[in-house]
CSV table of C-alpha atoms in Angstrom, one decimal:
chain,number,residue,atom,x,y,z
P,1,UNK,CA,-10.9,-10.3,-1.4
P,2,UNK,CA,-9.0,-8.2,-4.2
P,3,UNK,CA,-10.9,-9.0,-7.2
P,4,UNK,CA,-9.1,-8.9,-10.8
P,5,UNK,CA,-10.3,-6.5,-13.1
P,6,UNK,CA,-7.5,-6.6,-15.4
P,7,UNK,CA,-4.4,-9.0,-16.5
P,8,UNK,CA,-2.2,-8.8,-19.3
P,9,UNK,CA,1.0,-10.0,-20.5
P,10,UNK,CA,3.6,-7.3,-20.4
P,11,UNK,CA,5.8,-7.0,-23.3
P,12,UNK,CA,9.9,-7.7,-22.7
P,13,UNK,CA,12.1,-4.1,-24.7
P,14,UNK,CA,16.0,-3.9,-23.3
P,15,UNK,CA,15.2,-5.7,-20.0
P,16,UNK,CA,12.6,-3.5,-19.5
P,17,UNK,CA,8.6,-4.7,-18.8
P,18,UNK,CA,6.5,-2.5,-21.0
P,19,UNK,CA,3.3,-2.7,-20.4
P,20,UNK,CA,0.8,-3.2,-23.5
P,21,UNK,CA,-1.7,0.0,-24.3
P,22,UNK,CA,-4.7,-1.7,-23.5
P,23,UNK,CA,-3.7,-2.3,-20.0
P,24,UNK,CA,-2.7,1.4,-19.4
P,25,UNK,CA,-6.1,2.6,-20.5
P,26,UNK,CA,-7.5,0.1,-18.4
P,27,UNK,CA,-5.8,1.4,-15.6
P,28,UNK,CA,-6.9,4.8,-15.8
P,29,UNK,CA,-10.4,4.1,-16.7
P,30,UNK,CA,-11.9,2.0,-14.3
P,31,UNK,CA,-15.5,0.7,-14.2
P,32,UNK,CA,-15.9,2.1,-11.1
P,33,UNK,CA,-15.5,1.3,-7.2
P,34,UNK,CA,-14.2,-2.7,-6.4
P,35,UNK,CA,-16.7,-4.3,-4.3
P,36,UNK,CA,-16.8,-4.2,-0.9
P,37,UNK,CA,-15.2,-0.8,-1.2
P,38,UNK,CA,-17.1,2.8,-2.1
P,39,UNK,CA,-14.5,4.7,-2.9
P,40,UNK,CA,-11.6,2.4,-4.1
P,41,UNK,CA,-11.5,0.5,-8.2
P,42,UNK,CA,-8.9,-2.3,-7.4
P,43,UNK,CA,-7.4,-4.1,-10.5
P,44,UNK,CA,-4.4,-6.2,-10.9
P,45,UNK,CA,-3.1,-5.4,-14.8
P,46,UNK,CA,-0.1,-7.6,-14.3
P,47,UNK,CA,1.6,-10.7,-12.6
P,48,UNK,CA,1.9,-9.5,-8.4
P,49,UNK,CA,1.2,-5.8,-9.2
P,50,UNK,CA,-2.1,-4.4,-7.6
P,51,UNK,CA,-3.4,-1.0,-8.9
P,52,UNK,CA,-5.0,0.9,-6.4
P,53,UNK,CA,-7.2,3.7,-7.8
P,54,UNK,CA,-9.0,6.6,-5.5
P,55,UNK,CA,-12.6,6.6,-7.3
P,56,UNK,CA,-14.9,9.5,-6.6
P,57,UNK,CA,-14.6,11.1,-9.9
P,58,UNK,CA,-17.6,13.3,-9.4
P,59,UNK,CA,-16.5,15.0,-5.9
P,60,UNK,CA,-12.9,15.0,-7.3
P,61,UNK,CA,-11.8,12.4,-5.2
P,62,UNK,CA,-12.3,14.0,-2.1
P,63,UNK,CA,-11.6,12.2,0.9
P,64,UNK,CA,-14.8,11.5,2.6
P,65,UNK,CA,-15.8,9.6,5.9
P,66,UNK,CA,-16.2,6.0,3.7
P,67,UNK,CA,-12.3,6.5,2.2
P,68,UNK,CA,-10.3,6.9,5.9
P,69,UNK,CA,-11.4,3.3,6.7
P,70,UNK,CA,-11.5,2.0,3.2
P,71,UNK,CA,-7.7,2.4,2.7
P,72,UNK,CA,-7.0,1.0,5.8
P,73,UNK,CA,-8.9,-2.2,4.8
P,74,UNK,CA,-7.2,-2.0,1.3
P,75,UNK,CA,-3.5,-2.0,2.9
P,76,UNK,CA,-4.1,-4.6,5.8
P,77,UNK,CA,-5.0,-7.0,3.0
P,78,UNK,CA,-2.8,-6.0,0.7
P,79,UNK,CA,0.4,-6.4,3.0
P,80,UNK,CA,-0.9,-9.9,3.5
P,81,UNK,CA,-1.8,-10.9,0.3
P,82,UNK,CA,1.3,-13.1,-0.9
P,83,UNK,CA,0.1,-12.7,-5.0
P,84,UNK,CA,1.2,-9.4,-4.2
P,85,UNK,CA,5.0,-7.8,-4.7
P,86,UNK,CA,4.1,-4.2,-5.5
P,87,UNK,CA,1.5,-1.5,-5.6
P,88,UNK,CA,0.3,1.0,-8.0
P,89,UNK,CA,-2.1,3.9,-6.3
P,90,UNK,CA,-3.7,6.7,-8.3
P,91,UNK,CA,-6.9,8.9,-9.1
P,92,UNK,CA,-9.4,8.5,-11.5
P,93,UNK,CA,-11.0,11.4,-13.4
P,94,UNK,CA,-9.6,15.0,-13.9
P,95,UNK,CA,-7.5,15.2,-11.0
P,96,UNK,CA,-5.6,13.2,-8.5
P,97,UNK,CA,-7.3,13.9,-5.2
P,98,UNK,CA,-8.8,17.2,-3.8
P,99,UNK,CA,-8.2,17.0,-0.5
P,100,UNK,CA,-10.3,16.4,2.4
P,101,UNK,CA,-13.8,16.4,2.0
P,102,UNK,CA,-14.7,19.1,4.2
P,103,UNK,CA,-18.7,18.9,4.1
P,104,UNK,CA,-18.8,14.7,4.5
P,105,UNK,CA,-15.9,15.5,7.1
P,106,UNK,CA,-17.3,18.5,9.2
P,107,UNK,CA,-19.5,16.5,11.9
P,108,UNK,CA,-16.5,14.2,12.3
P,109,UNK,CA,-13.8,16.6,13.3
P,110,UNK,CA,-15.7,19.9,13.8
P,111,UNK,CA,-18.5,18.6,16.6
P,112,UNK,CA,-16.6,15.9,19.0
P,113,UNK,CA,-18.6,13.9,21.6
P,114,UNK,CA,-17.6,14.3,25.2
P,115,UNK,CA,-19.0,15.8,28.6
P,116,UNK,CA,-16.2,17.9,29.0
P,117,UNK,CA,-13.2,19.5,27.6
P,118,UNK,CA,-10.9,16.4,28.6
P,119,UNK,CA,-13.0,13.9,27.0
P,120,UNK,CA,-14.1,16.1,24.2
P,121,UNK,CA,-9.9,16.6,23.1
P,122,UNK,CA,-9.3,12.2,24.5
P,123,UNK,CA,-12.3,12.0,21.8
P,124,UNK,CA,-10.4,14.1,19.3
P,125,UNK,CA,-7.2,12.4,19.6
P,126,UNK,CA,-7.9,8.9,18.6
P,127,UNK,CA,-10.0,10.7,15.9
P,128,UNK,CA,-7.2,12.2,14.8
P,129,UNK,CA,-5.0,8.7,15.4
P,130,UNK,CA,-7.6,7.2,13.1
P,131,UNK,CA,-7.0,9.2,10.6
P,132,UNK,CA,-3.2,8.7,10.6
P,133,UNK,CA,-3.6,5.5,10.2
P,134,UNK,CA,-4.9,5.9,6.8
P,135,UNK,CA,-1.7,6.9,5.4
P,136,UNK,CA,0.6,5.2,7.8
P,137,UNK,CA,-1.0,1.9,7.0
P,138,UNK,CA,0.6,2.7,3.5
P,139,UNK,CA,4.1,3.0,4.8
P,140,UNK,CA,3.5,0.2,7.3
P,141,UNK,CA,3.0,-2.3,3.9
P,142,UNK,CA,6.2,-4.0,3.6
P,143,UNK,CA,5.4,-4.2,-0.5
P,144,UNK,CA,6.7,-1.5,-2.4
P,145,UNK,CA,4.2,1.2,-3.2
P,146,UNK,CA,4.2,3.7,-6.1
P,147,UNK,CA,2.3,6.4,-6.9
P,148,UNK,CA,1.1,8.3,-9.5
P,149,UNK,CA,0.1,11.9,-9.7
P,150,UNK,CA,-2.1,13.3,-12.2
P,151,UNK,CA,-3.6,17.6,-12.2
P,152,UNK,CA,-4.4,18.5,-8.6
P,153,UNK,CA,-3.1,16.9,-5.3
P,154,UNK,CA,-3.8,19.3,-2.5
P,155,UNK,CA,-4.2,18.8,1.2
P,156,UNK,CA,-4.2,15.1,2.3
P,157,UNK,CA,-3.3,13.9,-1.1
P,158,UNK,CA,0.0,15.3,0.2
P,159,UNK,CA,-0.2,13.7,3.0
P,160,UNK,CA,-0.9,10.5,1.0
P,161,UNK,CA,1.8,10.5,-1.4
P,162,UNK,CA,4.5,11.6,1.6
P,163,UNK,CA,3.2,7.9,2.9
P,164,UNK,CA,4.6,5.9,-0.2
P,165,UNK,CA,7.8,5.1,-1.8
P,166,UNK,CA,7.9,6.1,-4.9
P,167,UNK,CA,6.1,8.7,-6.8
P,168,UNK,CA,5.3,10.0,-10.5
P,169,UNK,CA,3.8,12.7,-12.0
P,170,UNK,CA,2.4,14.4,-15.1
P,171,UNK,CA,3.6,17.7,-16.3
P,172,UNK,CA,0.3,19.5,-15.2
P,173,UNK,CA,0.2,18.1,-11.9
P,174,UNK,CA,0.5,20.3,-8.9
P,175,UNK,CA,0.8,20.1,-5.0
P,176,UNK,CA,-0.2,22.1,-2.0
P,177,UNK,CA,-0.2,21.6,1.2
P,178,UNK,CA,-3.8,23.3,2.2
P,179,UNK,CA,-4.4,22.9,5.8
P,180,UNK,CA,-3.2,26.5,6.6
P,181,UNK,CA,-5.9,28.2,4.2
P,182,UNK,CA,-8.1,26.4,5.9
P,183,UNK,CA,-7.2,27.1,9.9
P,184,UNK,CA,-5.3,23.8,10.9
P,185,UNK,CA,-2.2,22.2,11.0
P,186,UNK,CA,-1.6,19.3,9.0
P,187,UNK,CA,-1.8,16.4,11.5
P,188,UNK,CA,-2.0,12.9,9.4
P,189,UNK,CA,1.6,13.2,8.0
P,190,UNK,CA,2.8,15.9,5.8
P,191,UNK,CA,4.4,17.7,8.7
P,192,UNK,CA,6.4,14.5,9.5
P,193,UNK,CA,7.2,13.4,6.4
P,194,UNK,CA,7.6,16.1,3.8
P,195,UNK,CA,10.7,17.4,5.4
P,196,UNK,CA,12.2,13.6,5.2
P,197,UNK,CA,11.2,13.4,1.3
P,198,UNK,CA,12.2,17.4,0.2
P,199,UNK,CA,15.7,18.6,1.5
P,200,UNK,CA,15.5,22.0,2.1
P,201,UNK,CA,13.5,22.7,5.2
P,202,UNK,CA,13.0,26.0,4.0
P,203,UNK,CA,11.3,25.1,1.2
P,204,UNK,CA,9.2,22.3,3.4
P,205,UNK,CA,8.1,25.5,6.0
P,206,UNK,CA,7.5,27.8,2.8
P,207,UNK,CA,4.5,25.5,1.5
P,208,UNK,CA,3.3,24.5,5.0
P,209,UNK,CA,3.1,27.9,6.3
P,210,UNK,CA,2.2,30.1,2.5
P,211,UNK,CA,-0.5,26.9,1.2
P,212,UNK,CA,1.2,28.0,-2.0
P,213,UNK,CA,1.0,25.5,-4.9
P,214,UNK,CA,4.3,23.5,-6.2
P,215,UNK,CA,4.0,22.7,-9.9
P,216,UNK,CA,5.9,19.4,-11.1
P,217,UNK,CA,9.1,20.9,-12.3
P,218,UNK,CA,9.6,22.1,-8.9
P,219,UNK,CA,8.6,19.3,-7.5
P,220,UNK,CA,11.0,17.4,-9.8
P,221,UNK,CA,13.7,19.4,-8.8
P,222,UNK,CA,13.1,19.0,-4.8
P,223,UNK,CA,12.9,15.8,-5.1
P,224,UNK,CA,9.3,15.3,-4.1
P,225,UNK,CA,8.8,13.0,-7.7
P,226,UNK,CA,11.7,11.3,-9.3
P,227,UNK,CA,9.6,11.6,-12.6
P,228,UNK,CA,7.2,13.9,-14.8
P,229,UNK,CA,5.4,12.5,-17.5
P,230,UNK,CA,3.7,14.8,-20.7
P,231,UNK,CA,0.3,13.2,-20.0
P,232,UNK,CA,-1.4,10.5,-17.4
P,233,UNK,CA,-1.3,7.6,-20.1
P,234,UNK,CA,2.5,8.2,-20.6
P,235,UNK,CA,2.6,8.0,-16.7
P,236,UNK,CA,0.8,5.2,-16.0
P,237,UNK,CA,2.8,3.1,-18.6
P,238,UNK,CA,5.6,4.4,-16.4
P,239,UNK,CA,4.7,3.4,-13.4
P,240,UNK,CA,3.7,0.0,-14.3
P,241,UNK,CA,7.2,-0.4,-15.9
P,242,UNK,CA,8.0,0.8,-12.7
P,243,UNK,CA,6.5,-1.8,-10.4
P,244,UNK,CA,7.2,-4.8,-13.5
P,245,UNK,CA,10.6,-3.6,-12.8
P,246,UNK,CA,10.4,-4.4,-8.9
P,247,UNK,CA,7.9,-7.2,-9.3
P,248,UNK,CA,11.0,-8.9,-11.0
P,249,UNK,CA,12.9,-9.2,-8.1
P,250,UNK,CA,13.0,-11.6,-5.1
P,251,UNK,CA,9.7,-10.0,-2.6
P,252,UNK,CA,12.6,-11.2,0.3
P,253,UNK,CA,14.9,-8.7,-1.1
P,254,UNK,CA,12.6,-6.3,-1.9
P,255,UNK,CA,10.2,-6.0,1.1
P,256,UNK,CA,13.6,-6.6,3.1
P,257,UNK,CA,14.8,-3.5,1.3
P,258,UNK,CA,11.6,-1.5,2.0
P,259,UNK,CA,11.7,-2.1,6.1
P,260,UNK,CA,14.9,-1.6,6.1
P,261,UNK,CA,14.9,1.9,4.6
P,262,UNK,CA,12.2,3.4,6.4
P,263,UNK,CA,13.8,2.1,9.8
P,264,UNK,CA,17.3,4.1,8.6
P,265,UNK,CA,15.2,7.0,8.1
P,266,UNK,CA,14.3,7.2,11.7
P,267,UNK,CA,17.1,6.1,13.3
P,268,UNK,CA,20.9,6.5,13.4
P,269,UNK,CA,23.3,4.8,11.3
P,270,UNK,CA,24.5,2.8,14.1
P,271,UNK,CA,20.8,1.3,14.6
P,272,UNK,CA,20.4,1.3,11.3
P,273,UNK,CA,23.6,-1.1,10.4
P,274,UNK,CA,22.3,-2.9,13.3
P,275,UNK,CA,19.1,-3.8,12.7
P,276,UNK,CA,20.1,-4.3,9.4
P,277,UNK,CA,22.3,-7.7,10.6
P,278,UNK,CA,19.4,-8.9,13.1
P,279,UNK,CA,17.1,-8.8,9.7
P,280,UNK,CA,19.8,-10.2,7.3
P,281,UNK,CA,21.0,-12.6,9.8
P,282,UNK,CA,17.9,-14.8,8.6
P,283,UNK,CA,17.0,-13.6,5.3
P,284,UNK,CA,20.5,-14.4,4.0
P,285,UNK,CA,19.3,-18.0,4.4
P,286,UNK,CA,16.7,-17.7,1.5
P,287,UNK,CA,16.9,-19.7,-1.3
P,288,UNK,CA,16.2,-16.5,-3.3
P,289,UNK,CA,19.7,-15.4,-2.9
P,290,UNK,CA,21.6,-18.8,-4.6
P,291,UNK,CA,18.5,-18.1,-7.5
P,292,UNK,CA,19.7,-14.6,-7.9
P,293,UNK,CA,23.3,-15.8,-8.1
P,294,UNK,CA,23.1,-18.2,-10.5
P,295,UNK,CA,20.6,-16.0,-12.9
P,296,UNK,CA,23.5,-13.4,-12.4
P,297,UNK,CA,26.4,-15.7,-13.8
P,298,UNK,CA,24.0,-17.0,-16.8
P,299,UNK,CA,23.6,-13.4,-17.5
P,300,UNK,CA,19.8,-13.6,-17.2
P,301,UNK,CA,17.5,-11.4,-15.7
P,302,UNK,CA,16.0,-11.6,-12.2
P,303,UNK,CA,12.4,-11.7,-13.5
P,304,UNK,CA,13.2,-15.0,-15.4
P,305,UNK,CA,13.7,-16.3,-11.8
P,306,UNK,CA,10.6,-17.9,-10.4
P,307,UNK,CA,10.6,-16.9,-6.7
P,308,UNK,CA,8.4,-18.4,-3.9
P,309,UNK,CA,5.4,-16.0,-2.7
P,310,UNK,CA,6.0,-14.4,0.7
């Protein structure tokens, strides 16, 4: 189970949740690791918000062997933990994430098991499937999941933060997509989802194919992050204001919401708008909507509204 590490009462400024400087600092100083994980601190610093922080300080939280399962075992229970509405995910120490681990990882990818070349590359594949899953487990969570970026995030960090739904950064943080520098294409996400997050495609081909680095004005601009921060305290307030914000809110509405806009980004509007009725065709029928209603013409706030867990 998800154990607590820290709760607090978050402060109510202009509608706003504003979460208390205690908690912040909490949040980006972790004990270390959450038991049964190695490389993961999980904490909850408010009412249905999970923090989710990568913790290998030392090796720069490089992705070893330990984390591609880890994360996948974080996500599955978080997606079914009802407590739950929204997740916070960053790095602890110096830097966001550097990458893949490439000495932890090298027997793994580097020296596959088969008798021949057709079960060596079968072998490979659901290697590489595995893998996937690590970040697409992320985007599979129907709570909303926000992410916060802090100094370096090369390689599969990208690949990480393509996965989630929203995403914050400091003013010294920077991204690159590595895999080129080091002879391989990026094959757990980037590639897929980069160009659905940045407009320009020529921009998305520039980093993929040049590994050059994207500091966070640009990446503000492109629209990989909707925010920059001066410092990682500043943006971890943020981002907990963030997820108090969507915490708020009915978890029908907003886990409705989230589904719903990662199946109009693969499909056309016609299958969008109809998939959209199927879903809506039962999840009018909550009481949350009435509770919504009624706060609405009281001119109160949705997160005075004590909504069912889901």
């Amino acid at each position: 189970m998800l154990s607590v590490i820290a709760r607090s009462t978050l402060t109510t400024y202009r509608g706003l949740w504003l979460p208390s400087q205690s908690v912040v600092r909490a949040m980006s100083s972790s004990a270390g690791p959450t038991s049964p994980y190695t490389t993961l601190a999980i904490s909850h610093p408010a009412e249905s918000i999970t923090h989710v922080e990568l913790h290998r300080p030392e090796k720069r939280n490089a992705m070893n062997k330990t984390f591609w399962s880890e994360m996948v075992d974080c996500f599955n229970e978080i997606a079914g933990d009802p407590d739950c509405r929204v997740v916070v995910v960053s790095g602890a120490g110096k830097i966001f994430t550097a990458g893949i681990d490439l000495m932890d990882m090298a027997s793994d990818v580097l020296q596959p098991q088969g008798d021949d070349t057709a079960r060596v590359s079968w072998n490979l594949r659901k290697k590489i499937i595995k893998y996937q899953e690590t970040f697409s487990v992320i985007e599979k969570c129907p709570k909303p999941v926000v992410v916060a970026v802090h100094g370096a995030c090369v390689g599969g960090g990208v690949d990480l933060i393509t996965a989630c739904d929203i995403r914050l950064c400091t003013q010294d943080a920077w991204f690159q997509v590595k895999e080129v520098d080091i002879g391989l294409a990026a094959d757990v996400g980037t590639l897929q989802r980069l160009p659905k997050v940045i407009g320009s495609r020529s921009l998305v081909n520039e980093l993929a194919l040049t590994a050059r680095k994207m500091y966070a004005d640009e990446a503000k601009s492109s629209g990989l992050v909707s925010r920059v921060f001066a410092d990682k305290e500043a943006m971890m307030a943020g981002a907990l204001e963030v997820a108090g914000e969507i915490a708020g809110r009915s978890p029908v509405a907003v886990q409705g919401t989230k589904i719903n806009l990662i199946y109009a980004r693969d499909h056309s509007v016609a299958e969008g708008l109809d998939y959209m009725a199927t879903w809506n065709m039962s999840m009018l029928q909550t009481e949350d909507v009435m509770k919504s209603a009624q706060a609405a013409m009281e001119k109160k706030s949705p997160k005075t509204i004590a909504f069912s867990k889901l």
